[in-house]
mmCIF file of C-alpha atoms in Angstrom:
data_model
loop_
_atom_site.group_PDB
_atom_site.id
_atom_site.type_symbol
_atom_site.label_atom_id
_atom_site.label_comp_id
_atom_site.label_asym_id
_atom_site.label_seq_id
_atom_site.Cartn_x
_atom_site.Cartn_y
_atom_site.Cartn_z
ATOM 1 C CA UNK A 1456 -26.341 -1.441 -0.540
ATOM 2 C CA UNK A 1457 -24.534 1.413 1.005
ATOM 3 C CA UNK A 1458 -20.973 3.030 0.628
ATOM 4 C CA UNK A 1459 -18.407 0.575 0.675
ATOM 5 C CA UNK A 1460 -15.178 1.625 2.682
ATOM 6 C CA UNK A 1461 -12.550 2.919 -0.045
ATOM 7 C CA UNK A 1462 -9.556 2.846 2.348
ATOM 8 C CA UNK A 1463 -6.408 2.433 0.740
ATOM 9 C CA UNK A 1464 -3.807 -0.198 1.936
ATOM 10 C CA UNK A 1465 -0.360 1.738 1.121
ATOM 11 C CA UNK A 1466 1.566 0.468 -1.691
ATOM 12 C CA UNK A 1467 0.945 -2.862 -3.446
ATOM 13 C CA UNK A 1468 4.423 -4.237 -4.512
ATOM 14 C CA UNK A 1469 3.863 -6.996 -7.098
ATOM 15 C CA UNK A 1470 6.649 -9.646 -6.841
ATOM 16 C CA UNK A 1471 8.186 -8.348 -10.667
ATOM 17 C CA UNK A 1472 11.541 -9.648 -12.041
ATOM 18 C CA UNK A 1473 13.899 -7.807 -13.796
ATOM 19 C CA UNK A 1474 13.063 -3.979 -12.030
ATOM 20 C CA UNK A 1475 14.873 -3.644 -9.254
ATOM 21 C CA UNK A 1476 14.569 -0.898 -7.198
ATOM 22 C CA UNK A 1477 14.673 0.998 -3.660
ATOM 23 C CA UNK A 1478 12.418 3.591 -2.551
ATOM 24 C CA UNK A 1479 10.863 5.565 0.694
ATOM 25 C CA UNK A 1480 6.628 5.253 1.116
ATOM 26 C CA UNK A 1481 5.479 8.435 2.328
ATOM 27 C CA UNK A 1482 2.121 7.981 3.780
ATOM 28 C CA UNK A 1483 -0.270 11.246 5.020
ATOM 29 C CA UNK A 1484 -3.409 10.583 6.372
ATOM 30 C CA UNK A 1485 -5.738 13.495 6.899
ATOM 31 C CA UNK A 1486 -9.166 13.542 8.846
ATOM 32 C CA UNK A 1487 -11.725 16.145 9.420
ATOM 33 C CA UNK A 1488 -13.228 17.133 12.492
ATOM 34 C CA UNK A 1489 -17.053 18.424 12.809
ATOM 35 C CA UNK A 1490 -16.125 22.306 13.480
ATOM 36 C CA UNK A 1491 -14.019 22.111 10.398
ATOM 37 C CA UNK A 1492 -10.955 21.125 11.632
ATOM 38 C CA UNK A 1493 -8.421 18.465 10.726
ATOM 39 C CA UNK A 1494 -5.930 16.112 11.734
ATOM 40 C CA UNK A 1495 -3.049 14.690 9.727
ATOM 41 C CA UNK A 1496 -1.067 11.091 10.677
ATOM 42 C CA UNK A 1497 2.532 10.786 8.796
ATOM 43 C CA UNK A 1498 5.127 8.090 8.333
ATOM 44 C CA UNK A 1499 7.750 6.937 6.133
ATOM 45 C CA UNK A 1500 9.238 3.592 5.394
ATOM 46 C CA UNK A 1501 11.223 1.816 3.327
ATOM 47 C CA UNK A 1502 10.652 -1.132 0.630
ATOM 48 C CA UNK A 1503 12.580 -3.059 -2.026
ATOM 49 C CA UNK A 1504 12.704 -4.990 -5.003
ATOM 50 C CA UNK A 1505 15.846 -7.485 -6.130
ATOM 51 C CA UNK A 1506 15.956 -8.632 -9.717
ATOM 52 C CA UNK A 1507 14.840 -11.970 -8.628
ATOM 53 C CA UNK A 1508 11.715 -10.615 -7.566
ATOM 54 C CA UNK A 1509 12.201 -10.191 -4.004
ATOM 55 C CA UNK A 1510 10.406 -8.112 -1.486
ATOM 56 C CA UNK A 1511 11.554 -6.071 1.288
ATOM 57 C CA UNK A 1512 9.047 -3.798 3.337
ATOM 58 C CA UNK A 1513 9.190 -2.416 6.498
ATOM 59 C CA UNK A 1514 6.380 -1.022 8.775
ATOM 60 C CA UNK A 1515 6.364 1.916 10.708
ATOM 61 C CA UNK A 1516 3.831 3.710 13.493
ATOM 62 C CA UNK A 1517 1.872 6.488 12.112
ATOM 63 C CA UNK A 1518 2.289 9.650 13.971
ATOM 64 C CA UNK A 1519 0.878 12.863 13.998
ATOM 65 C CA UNK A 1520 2.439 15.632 11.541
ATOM 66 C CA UNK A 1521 4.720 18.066 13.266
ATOM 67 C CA UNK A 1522 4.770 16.394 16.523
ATOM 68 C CA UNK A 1523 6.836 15.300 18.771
ATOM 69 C CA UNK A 1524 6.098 11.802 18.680
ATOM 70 C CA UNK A 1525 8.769 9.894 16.552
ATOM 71 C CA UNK A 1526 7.774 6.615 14.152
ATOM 72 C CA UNK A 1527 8.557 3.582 15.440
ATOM 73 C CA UNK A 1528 9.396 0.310 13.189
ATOM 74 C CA UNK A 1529 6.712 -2.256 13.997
ATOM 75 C CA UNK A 1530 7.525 -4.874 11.272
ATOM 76 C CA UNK A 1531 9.975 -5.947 8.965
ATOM 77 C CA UNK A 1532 8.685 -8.502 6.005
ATOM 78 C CA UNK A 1533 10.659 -10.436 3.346
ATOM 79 C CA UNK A 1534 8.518 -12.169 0.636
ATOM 80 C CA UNK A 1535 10.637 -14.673 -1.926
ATOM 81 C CA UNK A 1536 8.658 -15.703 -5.041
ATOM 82 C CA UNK A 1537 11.179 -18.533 -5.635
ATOM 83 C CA UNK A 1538 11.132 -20.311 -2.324
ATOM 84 C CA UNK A 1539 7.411 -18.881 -1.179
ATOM 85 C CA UNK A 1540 8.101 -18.081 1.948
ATOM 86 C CA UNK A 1541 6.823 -14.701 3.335
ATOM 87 C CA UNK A 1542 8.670 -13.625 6.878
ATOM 88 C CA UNK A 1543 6.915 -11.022 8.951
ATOM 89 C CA UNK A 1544 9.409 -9.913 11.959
ATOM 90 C CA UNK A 1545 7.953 -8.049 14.850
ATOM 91 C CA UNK A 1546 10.302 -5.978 16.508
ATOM 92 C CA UNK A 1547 8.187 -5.542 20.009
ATOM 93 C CA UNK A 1548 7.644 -9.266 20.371
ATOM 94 C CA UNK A 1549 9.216 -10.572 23.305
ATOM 95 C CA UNK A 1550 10.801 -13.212 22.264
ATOM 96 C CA UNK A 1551 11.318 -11.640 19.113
ATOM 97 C CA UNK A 1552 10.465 -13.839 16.283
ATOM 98 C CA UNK A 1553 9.283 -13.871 12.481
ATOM 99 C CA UNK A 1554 6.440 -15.727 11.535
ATOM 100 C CA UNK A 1555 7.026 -17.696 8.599
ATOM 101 C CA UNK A 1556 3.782 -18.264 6.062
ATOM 102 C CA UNK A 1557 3.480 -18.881 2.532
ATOM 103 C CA UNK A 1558 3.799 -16.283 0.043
ATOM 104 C CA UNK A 1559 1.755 -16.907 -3.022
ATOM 105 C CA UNK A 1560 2.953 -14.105 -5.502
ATOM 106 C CA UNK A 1561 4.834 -14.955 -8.960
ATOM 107 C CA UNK A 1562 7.114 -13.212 -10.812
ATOM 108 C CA UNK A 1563 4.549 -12.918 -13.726
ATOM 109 C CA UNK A 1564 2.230 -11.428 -11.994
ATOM 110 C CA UNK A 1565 1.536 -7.550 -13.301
ATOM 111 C CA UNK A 1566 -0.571 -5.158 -11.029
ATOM 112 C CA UNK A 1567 -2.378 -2.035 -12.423
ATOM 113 C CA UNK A 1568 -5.110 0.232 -10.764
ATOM 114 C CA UNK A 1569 -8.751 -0.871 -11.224
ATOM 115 C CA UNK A 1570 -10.484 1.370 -13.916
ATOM 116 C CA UNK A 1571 -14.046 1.974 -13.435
ATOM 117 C CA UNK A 1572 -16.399 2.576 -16.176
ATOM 118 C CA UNK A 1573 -18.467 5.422 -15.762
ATOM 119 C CA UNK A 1574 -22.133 5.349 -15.588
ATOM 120 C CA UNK A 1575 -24.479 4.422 -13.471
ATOM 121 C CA UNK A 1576 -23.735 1.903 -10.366
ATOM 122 C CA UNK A 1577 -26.331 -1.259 -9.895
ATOM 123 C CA UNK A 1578 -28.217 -1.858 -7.085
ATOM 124 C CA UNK A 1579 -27.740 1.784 -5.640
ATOM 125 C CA UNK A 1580 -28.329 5.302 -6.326
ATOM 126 C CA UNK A 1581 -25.002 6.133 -7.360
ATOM 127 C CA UNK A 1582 -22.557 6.971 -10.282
ATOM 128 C CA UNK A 1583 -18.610 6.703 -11.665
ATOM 129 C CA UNK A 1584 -17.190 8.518 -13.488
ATOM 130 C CA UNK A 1585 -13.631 7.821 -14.814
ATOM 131 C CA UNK A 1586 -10.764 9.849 -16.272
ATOM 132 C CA UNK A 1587 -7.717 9.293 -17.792
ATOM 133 C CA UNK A 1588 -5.074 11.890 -16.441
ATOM 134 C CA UNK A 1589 -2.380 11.384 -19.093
ATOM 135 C CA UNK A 1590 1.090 11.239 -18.559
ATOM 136 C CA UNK A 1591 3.981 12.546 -16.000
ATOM 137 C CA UNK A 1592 7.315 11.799 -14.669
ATOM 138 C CA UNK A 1593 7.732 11.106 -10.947
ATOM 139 C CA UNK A 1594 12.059 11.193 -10.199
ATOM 140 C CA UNK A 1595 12.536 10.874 -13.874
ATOM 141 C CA UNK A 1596 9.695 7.570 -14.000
ATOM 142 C CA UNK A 1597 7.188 7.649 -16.688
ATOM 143 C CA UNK A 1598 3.843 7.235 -14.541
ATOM 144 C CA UNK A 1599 0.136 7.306 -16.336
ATOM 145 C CA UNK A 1600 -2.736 9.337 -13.892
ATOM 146 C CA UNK A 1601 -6.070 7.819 -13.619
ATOM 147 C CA UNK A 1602 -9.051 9.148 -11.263
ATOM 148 C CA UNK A 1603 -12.692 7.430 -10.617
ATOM 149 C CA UNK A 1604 -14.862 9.086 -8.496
ATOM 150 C CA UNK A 1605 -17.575 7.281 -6.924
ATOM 151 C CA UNK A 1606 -21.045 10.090 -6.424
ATOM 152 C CA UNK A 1607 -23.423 9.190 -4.037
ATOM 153 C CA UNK A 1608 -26.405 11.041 -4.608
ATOM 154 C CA UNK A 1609 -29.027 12.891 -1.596
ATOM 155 C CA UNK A 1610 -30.613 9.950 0.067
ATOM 156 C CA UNK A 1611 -28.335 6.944 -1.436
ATOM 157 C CA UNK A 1612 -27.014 5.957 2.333
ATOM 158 C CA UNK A 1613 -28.775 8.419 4.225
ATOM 159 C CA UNK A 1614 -26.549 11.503 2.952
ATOM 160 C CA UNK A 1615 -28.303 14.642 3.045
ATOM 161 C CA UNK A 1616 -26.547 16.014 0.230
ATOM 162 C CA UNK A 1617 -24.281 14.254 -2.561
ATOM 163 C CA UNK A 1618 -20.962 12.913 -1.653
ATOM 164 C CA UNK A 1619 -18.069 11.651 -3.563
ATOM 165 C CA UNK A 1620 -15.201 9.159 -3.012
ATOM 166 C CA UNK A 1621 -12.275 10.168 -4.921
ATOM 167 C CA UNK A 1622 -9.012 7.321 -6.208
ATOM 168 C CA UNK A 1623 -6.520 8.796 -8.044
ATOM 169 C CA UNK A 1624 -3.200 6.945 -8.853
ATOM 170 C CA UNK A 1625 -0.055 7.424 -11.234
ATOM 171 C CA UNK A 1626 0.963 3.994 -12.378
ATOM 172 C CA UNK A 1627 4.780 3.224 -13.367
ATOM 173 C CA UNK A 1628 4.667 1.252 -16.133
ATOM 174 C CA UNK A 1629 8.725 0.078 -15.772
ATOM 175 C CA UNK A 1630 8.148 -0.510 -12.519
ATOM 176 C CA UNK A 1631 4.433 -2.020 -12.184
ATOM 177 C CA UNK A 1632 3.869 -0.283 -8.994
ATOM 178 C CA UNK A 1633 2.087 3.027 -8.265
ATOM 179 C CA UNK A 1634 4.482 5.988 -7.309
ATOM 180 C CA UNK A 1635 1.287 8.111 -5.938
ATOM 181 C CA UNK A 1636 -1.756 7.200 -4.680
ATOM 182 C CA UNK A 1637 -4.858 9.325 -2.757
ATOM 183 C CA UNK A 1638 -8.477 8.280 -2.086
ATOM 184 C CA UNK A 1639 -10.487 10.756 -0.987
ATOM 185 C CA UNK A 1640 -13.705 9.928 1.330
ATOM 186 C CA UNK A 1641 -15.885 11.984 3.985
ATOM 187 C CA UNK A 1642 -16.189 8.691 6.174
ATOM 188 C CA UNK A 1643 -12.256 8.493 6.660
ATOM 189 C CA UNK A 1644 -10.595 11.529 5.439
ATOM 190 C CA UNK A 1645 -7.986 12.127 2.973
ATOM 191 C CA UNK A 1646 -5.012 9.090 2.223
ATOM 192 C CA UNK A 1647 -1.807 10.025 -0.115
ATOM 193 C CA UNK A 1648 1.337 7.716 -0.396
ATOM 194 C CA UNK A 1649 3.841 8.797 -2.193
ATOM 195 C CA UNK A 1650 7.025 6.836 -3.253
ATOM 196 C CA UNK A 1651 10.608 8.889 -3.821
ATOM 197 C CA UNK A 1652 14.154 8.479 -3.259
ATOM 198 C CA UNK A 1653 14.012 5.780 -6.033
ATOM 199 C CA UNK A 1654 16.975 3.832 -6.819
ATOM 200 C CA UNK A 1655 16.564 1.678 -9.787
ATOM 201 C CA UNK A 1656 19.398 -0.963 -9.125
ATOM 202 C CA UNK A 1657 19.869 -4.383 -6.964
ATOM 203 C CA UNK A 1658 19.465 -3.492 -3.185
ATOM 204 C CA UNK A 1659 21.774 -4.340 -0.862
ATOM 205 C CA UNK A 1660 21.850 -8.345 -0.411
ATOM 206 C CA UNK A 1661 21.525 -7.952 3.422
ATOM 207 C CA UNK A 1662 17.868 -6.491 3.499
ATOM 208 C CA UNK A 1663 16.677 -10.144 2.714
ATOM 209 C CA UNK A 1664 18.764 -11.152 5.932
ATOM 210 C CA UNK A 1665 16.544 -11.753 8.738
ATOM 211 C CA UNK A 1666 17.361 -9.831 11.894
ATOM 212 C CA UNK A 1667 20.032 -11.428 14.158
ATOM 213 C CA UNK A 1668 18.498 -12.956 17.561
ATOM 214 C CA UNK A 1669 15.166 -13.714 15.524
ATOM 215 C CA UNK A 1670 13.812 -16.931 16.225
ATOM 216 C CA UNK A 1671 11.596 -18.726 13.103
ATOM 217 C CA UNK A 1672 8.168 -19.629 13.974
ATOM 218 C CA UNK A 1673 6.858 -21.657 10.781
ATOM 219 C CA UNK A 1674 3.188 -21.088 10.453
ATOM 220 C CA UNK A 1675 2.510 -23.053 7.052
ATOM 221 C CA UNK A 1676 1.054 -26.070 7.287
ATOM 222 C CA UNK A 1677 1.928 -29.687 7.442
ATOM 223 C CA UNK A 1678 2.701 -31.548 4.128
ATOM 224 C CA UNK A 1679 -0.765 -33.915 3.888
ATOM 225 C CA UNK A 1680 -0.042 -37.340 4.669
ATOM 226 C CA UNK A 1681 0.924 -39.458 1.651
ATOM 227 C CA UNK A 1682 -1.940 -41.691 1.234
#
């Protein structure tokens, strides 16, 4: 029982061949202080797809909006579905390195938002409701809206009046990623990324360099012994 965290984590890029593509995550995260105020974190970043179903991400700090703090890049990962290696490259590490694990995603694999049914939810005094949104374009992408809202009703986890968790997201078919995505929840705020400057050709060959002056640290394991 109780409310299960719905905290979304940014932009799930599924390992796709044949939609290429670069693009800037926009992330704004928005929480609520008890005399009604608010507070709003920001950052952009940007991510890639080849036509061989390679991934490039980068991570960034969040910062507060309109400040005069500027992001700093944290992380750079490369994930390759052919050779299954994933590199995550921490640019504060002294000595820098990137930590090299498996990566387990294929290029078959197709992602799409989880669609609740709506009704009542077991085992606690709670309901979903789902809708279907339609369709919209997103720079010129065909995306299709879905929202589930999750009520929790006076009492369920100690709430003295109901309270919903909102997830809304508008899918890209073409591209099997979501180009906006927002959950709404009164334990952690409000969370929107939104994905623009969209390119829809091969990125540049060099993003799936690693960073000069890296050193490799292989954290996959041993082969087992042959018996």
């Amino acid at each position: 029982k109780g409310m299960v965290a719905e905290v979304l984590e940014s932009t799930y890029i599924p390992a796709l061949t044949g939609a290429p593509f670069t693009a800037t995550v926009h992330t704004e995260w928005t929480r609520y202080t008890l005399d009604g105020g608010s507070f709003t974190l920001v950052n952009q970043r940007p991510i890639a797809r080849g036509n061989d179903g390679r991934i490039y991400e980068e991570r960034w700090t969040l910062i507060p909006k309109d400040g005069s703090y500027k992001s700093q890049k944290t992380t750079i990962q490369i994930g390759d579905p052919t050779a299954h290696t994933l590199y995550n490259c921490f640019m504060s590490n002294k000595p820098r390195n990137c930590f090299l694990g498996p990566f387990n995603e294929t290029t078959t694999a197709l992602y799409k938002p989880a669609i609740a049914k709506s009704g009542p939810l077991p085992h606690t005094d709670a309901y979903s409701t789902h809708e279907d949104l339609g369709k919209d374009s997103i720079d010129g992408i065909e995306v299709i809206g879905t929202r589930d809202t999750i009520t929790y009703n006076r009492g369920a986890i100690g709430n003295d009046r109901p309270i919903s968790v909102k997830r809304e997201f508008w899918y890209a078919p073409s591209l099997g990623i979501n180009l906006r995505s927002e959950v709404s929840d009164p334990s952690f705020g409000k969370q929107i990324f939104t994905i623009t400057d969209i390119t829809l050709s091969e990125p540049d060959p060099k993003l799936y360099e690693l960073p000069p002056g890296f050193e490799v640290v292989d954290h996959r394991k041993p082969p087992e012994p042959a018996e």
